[in-house]
mmCIF file of C-alpha atoms in Angstrom:
data_model
loop_
_atom_site.group_PDB
_atom_site.id
_atom_site.type_symbol
_atom_site.label_atom_id
_atom_site.label_comp_id
_atom_site.label_asym_id
_atom_site.label_seq_id
_atom_site.Cartn_x
_atom_site.Cartn_y
_atom_site.Cartn_z
ATOM 1 C CA MET P 266 138.328 -139.366 77.239
ATOM 2 C CA THR P 267 141.242 -137.011 77.930
ATOM 3 C CA ILE P 268 141.687 -135.441 81.372
ATOM 4 C CA GLY P 269 143.465 -132.089 81.545
ATOM 5 C CA VAL P 270 145.058 -131.100 84.872
ATOM 6 C CA LEU P 271 146.096 -127.444 84.991
ATOM 7 C CA GLY P 272 149.101 -126.656 87.175
ATOM 8 C CA THR P 273 152.496 -128.223 87.833
ATOM 9 C CA GLY P 274 152.583 -128.197 91.636
ATOM 10 C CA GLY P 275 152.317 -131.157 93.972
ATOM 11 C CA ILE P 276 148.568 -131.641 93.747
ATOM 12 C CA ALA P 277 148.455 -131.281 89.960
ATOM 13 C CA VAL P 278 151.211 -133.854 89.418
ATOM 14 C CA THR P 279 149.663 -136.207 91.989
ATOM 15 C CA LEU P 280 146.266 -136.100 90.264
ATOM 16 C CA ALA P 281 147.879 -136.551 86.842
ATOM 17 C CA LYS P 282 149.729 -139.644 88.093
ATOM 18 C CA MET P 283 146.607 -141.082 89.694
ATOM 19 C CA PHE P 284 144.440 -140.763 86.588
ATOM 20 C CA ALA P 285 147.218 -141.943 84.252
ATOM 21 C CA ARG P 286 147.805 -145.046 86.360
ATOM 22 C CA ALA P 287 144.058 -145.685 86.167
ATOM 23 C CA GLY P 288 144.466 -145.972 82.394
ATOM 24 C CA HIS P 289 143.341 -142.519 81.264
ATOM 25 C CA GLU P 290 145.020 -140.184 78.805
ATOM 26 C CA VAL P 291 146.179 -137.171 80.818
ATOM 27 C CA ARG P 292 147.485 -133.757 79.805
ATOM 28 C CA LEU P 293 149.301 -131.581 82.344
ATOM 29 C CA GLY P 294 148.974 -127.839 81.742
ATOM 30 C CA SER P 295 151.656 -125.295 82.566
ATOM 31 C CA ALA P 296 150.889 -121.576 82.566
ATOM 32 C CA GLY P 297 154.252 -120.933 80.924
ATOM 33 C CA GLY P 298 154.245 -123.919 78.588
ATOM 34 C CA GLY P 299 153.045 -124.566 75.082
ATOM 35 C CA SER P 300 153.720 -123.029 71.741
ATOM 36 C CA GLY P 301 150.404 -121.251 71.301
ATOM 37 C CA THR P 302 149.259 -123.845 68.787
ATOM 38 C CA SER P 303 146.633 -126.530 69.216
ATOM 39 C CA ALA P 304 149.138 -129.385 69.294
ATOM 40 C CA VAL P 305 149.930 -130.947 72.682
ATOM 41 C CA PRO P 306 153.491 -132.307 72.976
ATOM 42 C CA ALA P 307 153.667 -136.096 73.070
ATOM 43 C CA ALA P 308 156.691 -136.308 75.392
ATOM 44 C CA PRO P 309 155.929 -137.554 78.943
ATOM 45 C CA ALA P 310 155.600 -134.717 81.454
ATOM 46 C CA VAL P 311 155.836 -136.901 84.568
ATOM 47 C CA PRO P 312 158.877 -139.203 84.769
ATOM 48 C CA GLY P 313 157.970 -142.857 85.112
ATOM 49 C CA VAL P 314 154.285 -142.328 84.338
ATOM 50 C CA PRO P 315 153.437 -142.988 80.679
ATOM 51 C CA GLY P 316 150.362 -141.370 79.213
ATOM 52 C CA VAL P 317 150.960 -137.894 80.651
ATOM 53 C CA ALA P 318 151.979 -135.105 78.271
ATOM 54 C CA VAL P 319 152.614 -131.432 78.938
ATOM 55 C CA GLY P 320 151.363 -128.319 77.196
ATOM 56 C CA GLY P 321 150.166 -124.797 77.781
ATOM 57 C CA TYR P 322 146.774 -124.166 79.367
ATOM 58 C CA ALA P 323 145.106 -123.394 76.039
ATOM 59 C CA GLU P 324 146.449 -126.554 74.394
ATOM 60 C CA VAL P 325 145.432 -128.754 77.299
ATOM 61 C CA VAL P 326 141.923 -127.296 77.590
ATOM 62 C CA GLU P 327 141.397 -127.777 73.855
ATOM 63 C CA ALA P 328 142.479 -131.428 73.998
ATOM 64 C CA ALA P 329 140.632 -132.389 77.188
ATOM 65 C CA SER P 330 137.015 -133.347 77.795
ATOM 66 C CA VAL P 331 137.493 -133.002 81.571
ATOM 67 C CA VAL P 332 139.487 -130.076 82.991
ATOM 68 C CA ILE P 333 140.780 -129.973 86.583
ATOM 69 C CA PRO P 334 142.371 -126.641 87.610
ATOM 70 C CA ALA P 335 144.892 -127.374 90.379
ATOM 71 C CA VAL P 336 145.775 -123.747 91.059
ATOM 72 C CA LEU P 337 145.501 -121.629 94.194
ATOM 73 C CA GLY P 338 141.846 -121.133 95.059
ATOM 74 C CA VAL P 339 138.765 -120.272 93.035
ATOM 75 C CA GLN P 340 140.005 -116.778 92.274
ATOM 76 C CA GLY P 341 143.264 -118.220 90.989
ATOM 77 C CA ALA P 342 141.333 -120.581 88.727
ATOM 78 C CA VAL P 343 139.158 -117.750 87.440
ATOM 79 C CA GLN P 344 142.193 -115.593 86.670
ATOM 80 C CA GLN P 345 144.027 -118.398 84.903
ATOM 81 C CA LEU P 346 141.025 -119.554 82.869
ATOM 82 C CA ARG P 347 139.261 -116.273 82.072
ATOM 83 C CA SER P 348 140.699 -116.128 78.557
ATOM 84 C CA LEU P 349 139.636 -119.761 77.956
ATOM 85 C CA ARG P 350 135.952 -119.290 78.829
ATOM 86 C CA ALA P 351 134.813 -120.096 75.277
ATOM 87 C CA ALA P 352 137.047 -123.182 75.067
ATOM 88 C CA LEU P 353 135.595 -124.518 78.342
ATOM 89 C CA ARG P 354 132.028 -124.383 77.084
ATOM 90 C CA GLY P 355 130.480 -127.845 77.224
ATOM 91 C CA LYS P 356 133.462 -129.401 79.019
ATOM 92 C CA ILE P 357 133.393 -130.916 82.496
ATOM 93 C CA LEU P 358 135.181 -128.489 84.830
ATOM 94 C CA VAL P 359 136.168 -130.087 88.140
ATOM 95 C CA ASP P 360 136.595 -127.771 91.118
ATOM 96 C CA ILE P 361 138.929 -129.115 93.832
ATOM 97 C CA THR P 362 139.351 -125.852 95.747
ATOM 98 C CA ASN P 363 138.268 -125.007 99.277
ATOM 99 C CA PRO P 364 137.789 -121.327 100.207
ATOM 100 C CA PHE P 365 139.576 -121.551 103.545
ATOM 101 C CA THR P 366 141.325 -118.829 105.484
ATOM 102 C CA GLY P 367 145.106 -119.035 105.668
ATOM 103 C CA GLY P 368 145.101 -120.922 108.949
ATOM 104 C CA HIS P 369 142.509 -123.461 107.772
ATOM 105 C CA VAL P 370 140.163 -122.538 110.617
ATOM 106 C CA ASP P 371 137.186 -121.091 108.733
ATOM 107 C CA PHE P 372 135.820 -120.102 105.351
ATOM 108 C CA VAL P 373 136.360 -116.991 103.318
ATOM 109 C CA GLY P 374 132.912 -115.525 102.711
ATOM 110 C CA PRO P 375 129.424 -116.564 103.866
ATOM 111 C CA TRP P 376 128.257 -120.086 104.677
ATOM 112 C CA ALA P 377 125.585 -120.064 101.968
ATOM 113 C CA ALA P 378 127.995 -120.156 99.024
ATOM 114 C CA GLY P 379 130.635 -122.710 98.081
ATOM 115 C CA GLY P 380 133.717 -122.649 95.909
ATOM 116 C CA THR P 381 132.138 -124.762 93.177
ATOM 117 C CA ALA P 382 129.182 -122.387 92.940
ATOM 118 C CA ASP P 383 131.585 -119.464 92.540
ATOM 119 C CA LEU P 384 133.398 -121.224 89.706
ATOM 120 C CA ALA P 385 130.087 -122.140 88.063
ATOM 121 C CA ALA P 386 129.084 -118.472 88.085
ATOM 122 C CA ALA P 387 132.388 -117.489 86.457
ATOM 123 C CA PHE P 388 132.129 -120.144 83.712
ATOM 124 C CA PRO P 389 128.409 -120.628 82.997
ATOM 125 C CA GLY P 390 129.039 -122.632 79.826
ATOM 126 C CA ALA P 391 131.103 -125.300 81.601
ATOM 127 C CA ARG P 392 129.650 -128.369 83.312
ATOM 128 C CA LEU P 393 130.734 -127.946 86.951
ATOM 129 C CA VAL P 394 131.611 -130.844 89.233
ATOM 130 C CA GLY P 395 133.127 -130.542 92.704
ATOM 131 C CA ALA P 396 135.465 -133.257 94.011
ATOM 132 C CA PHE P 397 138.384 -133.963 96.387
ATOM 133 C CA LYS P 398 137.105 -131.260 98.749
ATOM 134 C CA ASN P 399 136.746 -133.336 101.910
ATOM 135 C CA VAL P 400 140.223 -134.907 101.827
ATOM 136 C CA TRP P 401 143.772 -133.775 102.596
ATOM 137 C CA TRP P 402 146.097 -133.918 99.649
ATOM 138 C CA GLU P 403 149.142 -135.553 101.307
ATOM 139 C CA ALA P 404 147.211 -138.831 101.458
ATOM 140 C CA PHE P 405 147.344 -139.026 97.660
ATOM 141 C CA ASP P 406 151.126 -138.967 97.521
ATOM 142 C CA GLY P 407 152.516 -141.198 100.244
ATOM 143 C CA GLY P 408 151.418 -139.247 103.317
ATOM 144 C CA PRO P 409 151.760 -140.930 106.719
ATOM 145 C CA ASP P 410 148.009 -141.527 107.121
ATOM 146 C CA ARG P 411 146.804 -143.873 104.398
ATOM 147 C CA VAL P 412 143.175 -144.038 105.554
ATOM 148 C CA VAL P 413 141.295 -141.855 103.081
ATOM 149 C CA PRO P 414 137.677 -140.759 103.561
ATOM 150 C CA ALA P 415 135.131 -141.359 100.845
ATOM 151 C CA ILE P 416 135.431 -138.516 98.339
ATOM 152 C CA ARG P 417 132.107 -136.766 97.846
ATOM 153 C CA VAL P 418 131.407 -135.653 94.290
ATOM 154 C CA ILE P 419 128.843 -132.864 93.840
ATOM 155 C CA SER P 420 127.142 -131.365 90.795
ATOM 156 C CA ASP P 421 123.799 -130.171 89.482
ATOM 157 C CA ASP P 422 124.675 -131.807 86.148
ATOM 158 C CA ALA P 423 123.777 -135.475 86.694
ATOM 159 C CA ARG P 424 125.432 -136.670 83.470
ATOM 160 C CA ALA P 425 128.667 -134.814 84.205
ATOM 161 C CA LYS P 426 128.733 -136.284 87.701
ATOM 162 C CA ARG P 427 128.173 -139.821 86.421
ATOM 163 C CA THR P 428 130.904 -139.361 83.803
ATOM 164 C CA PHE P 429 133.415 -138.156 86.378
ATOM 165 C CA LEU P 430 132.548 -140.972 88.786
ATOM 166 C CA ARG P 431 133.152 -143.487 85.992
ATOM 167 C CA LEU P 432 136.555 -141.923 85.284
ATOM 168 C CA CYS P 433 137.420 -142.220 88.968
ATOM 169 C CA ALA P 434 136.305 -145.846 89.316
ATOM 170 C CA ALA P 435 139.727 -147.326 88.470
ATOM 171 C CA THR P 436 141.617 -145.141 90.959
ATOM 172 C CA PRO P 437 142.471 -146.638 94.386
ATOM 173 C CA LEU P 438 139.967 -144.461 96.266
ATOM 174 C CA THR P 439 136.297 -144.459 97.250
ATOM 175 C CA TYR P 440 133.892 -141.963 95.665
ATOM 176 C CA VAL P 441 130.289 -141.228 96.591
ATOM 177 C CA ASP P 442 127.530 -139.112 95.101
ATOM 178 C CA GLY P 443 127.503 -136.080 97.401
ATOM 179 C CA GLY P 444 124.410 -134.432 95.931
ATOM 180 C CA GLY P 445 123.985 -131.131 94.147
ATOM 181 C CA MET P 446 125.736 -127.782 94.281
ATOM 182 C CA ASP P 447 123.714 -126.855 97.340
ATOM 183 C CA GLN P 448 125.918 -129.320 99.254
ATOM 184 C CA ALA P 449 129.180 -127.592 98.290
ATOM 185 C CA ARG P 450 129.819 -125.695 101.504
ATOM 186 C CA ARG P 451 128.789 -128.677 103.639
ATOM 187 C CA VAL P 452 131.228 -130.971 101.810
ATOM 188 C CA GLU P 453 134.003 -128.369 101.946
ATOM 189 C CA ARG P 454 133.578 -128.023 105.714
ATOM 190 C CA MET P 455 134.262 -131.745 106.145
ATOM 191 C CA ALA P 456 137.954 -131.120 105.455
ATOM 192 C CA LEU P 457 138.082 -128.788 108.457
ATOM 193 C CA SER P 458 136.074 -130.994 110.788
ATOM 194 C CA GLY P 459 137.578 -134.319 109.766
ATOM 195 C CA SER P 460 134.083 -135.683 109.164
ATOM 196 C CA GLY P 461 134.661 -136.992 105.642
ATOM 197 C CA HIS P 462 133.563 -140.461 106.703
ATOM 198 C CA MET P 463 130.801 -142.044 104.643
ATOM 199 C CA SER P 464 129.669 -145.208 106.410
ATOM 200 C CA GLY P 465 126.685 -146.110 104.251
ATOM 201 C CA PRO P 466 126.414 -147.169 100.608
ATOM 202 C CA MET P 467 126.722 -144.622 97.864
ATOM 203 C CA SER P 468 123.481 -142.953 96.941
ATOM 204 C CA GLY P 469 122.311 -142.145 93.444
ATOM 205 C CA PRO P 470 122.518 -143.884 90.065
ATOM 206 C CA MET P 471 126.244 -144.657 90.271
ATOM 207 C CA SER P 472 125.855 -146.998 93.272
ATOM 208 C CA GLY P 473 127.849 -150.164 92.739
ATOM 209 C CA HIS P 474 130.180 -148.616 90.158
ATOM 210 C CA VAL P 475 132.799 -147.074 92.435
ATOM 211 C CA SER P 476 134.833 -148.907 95.038
ATOM 212 C CA GLY P 477 137.879 -148.176 97.147
ATOM 213 C CA ARG P 478 139.161 -147.926 100.679
ATOM 214 C CA THR P 479 137.720 -147.344 104.103
ATOM 215 C CA SER P 480 137.021 -143.908 105.473
ATOM 216 C CA GLY P 481 138.714 -141.873 108.158
ATOM 217 C CA HIS P 482 140.429 -138.659 109.201
ATOM 218 C CA LEU P 483 143.530 -137.300 107.523
ATOM 219 C CA SER P 484 146.097 -134.792 108.644
ATOM 220 C CA GLY P 485 147.788 -132.265 106.400
ATOM 221 C CA HIS P 486 146.550 -129.619 103.990
ATOM 222 C CA PRO P 487 143.138 -129.647 102.309
ATOM 223 C CA PHE P 488 142.912 -129.798 98.556
ATOM 224 C CA GLY P 489 142.722 -126.471 96.845
ATOM 225 C CA HIS P 490 144.490 -124.216 99.326
ATOM 226 C CA THR P 491 148.030 -124.966 100.527
ATOM 227 C CA GLY P 492 150.751 -126.551 98.432
ATOM 228 C CA LEU P 493 149.310 -125.660 95.042
ATOM 229 C CA SER P 494 151.098 -124.100 92.145
ATOM 230 C CA ALA P 495 149.763 -121.960 89.323
ATOM 231 C CA ALA P 496 152.881 -122.628 87.261
#
């Protein structure tokens, strides 16, 4: 199963490396890349990491079964992907954004909604999964604090969630079933409060399939807001 990561900034490249090193075929999408055809270039996009190729957004979305937009915020993802709405139909679309204010002190918009729900409304044909929302991205790329909290994965699509958890199983992190879309804002708030710890066993049908490290608090920038590139 091919994973498409859209963006060429720090978070996009970090995720591409992580999934490629876990043995998955990965395509890295650049807003300015690609030839406008359906072929994805075979040349490595990330030096030293085989299995990662680069292409334009349209090429990568076409080739991938799982699409992860690593661009600035939900609105950035909507703008970048609007023309690809038909191509995303039936694919797993993974939201990693957090709708924080610039100073990372509160949310943009009301408590009731979450970023994943906003993306689901914009792309109703895609199978939405939310992940990497309660962690700080520096920990994925050699940050000073190597204690990573359990990553809560949320979705109303049980099959999509199970598929994504299986894809994550070979990465060096811990993943837990975080419930449905109604948990989006609660999970997103964990990045602000530092309460991403999950002390108990994973709930749900994937229990026993995903292992990793211990939990804790991280410093830095939350996924989906600072340090992202739409390039």
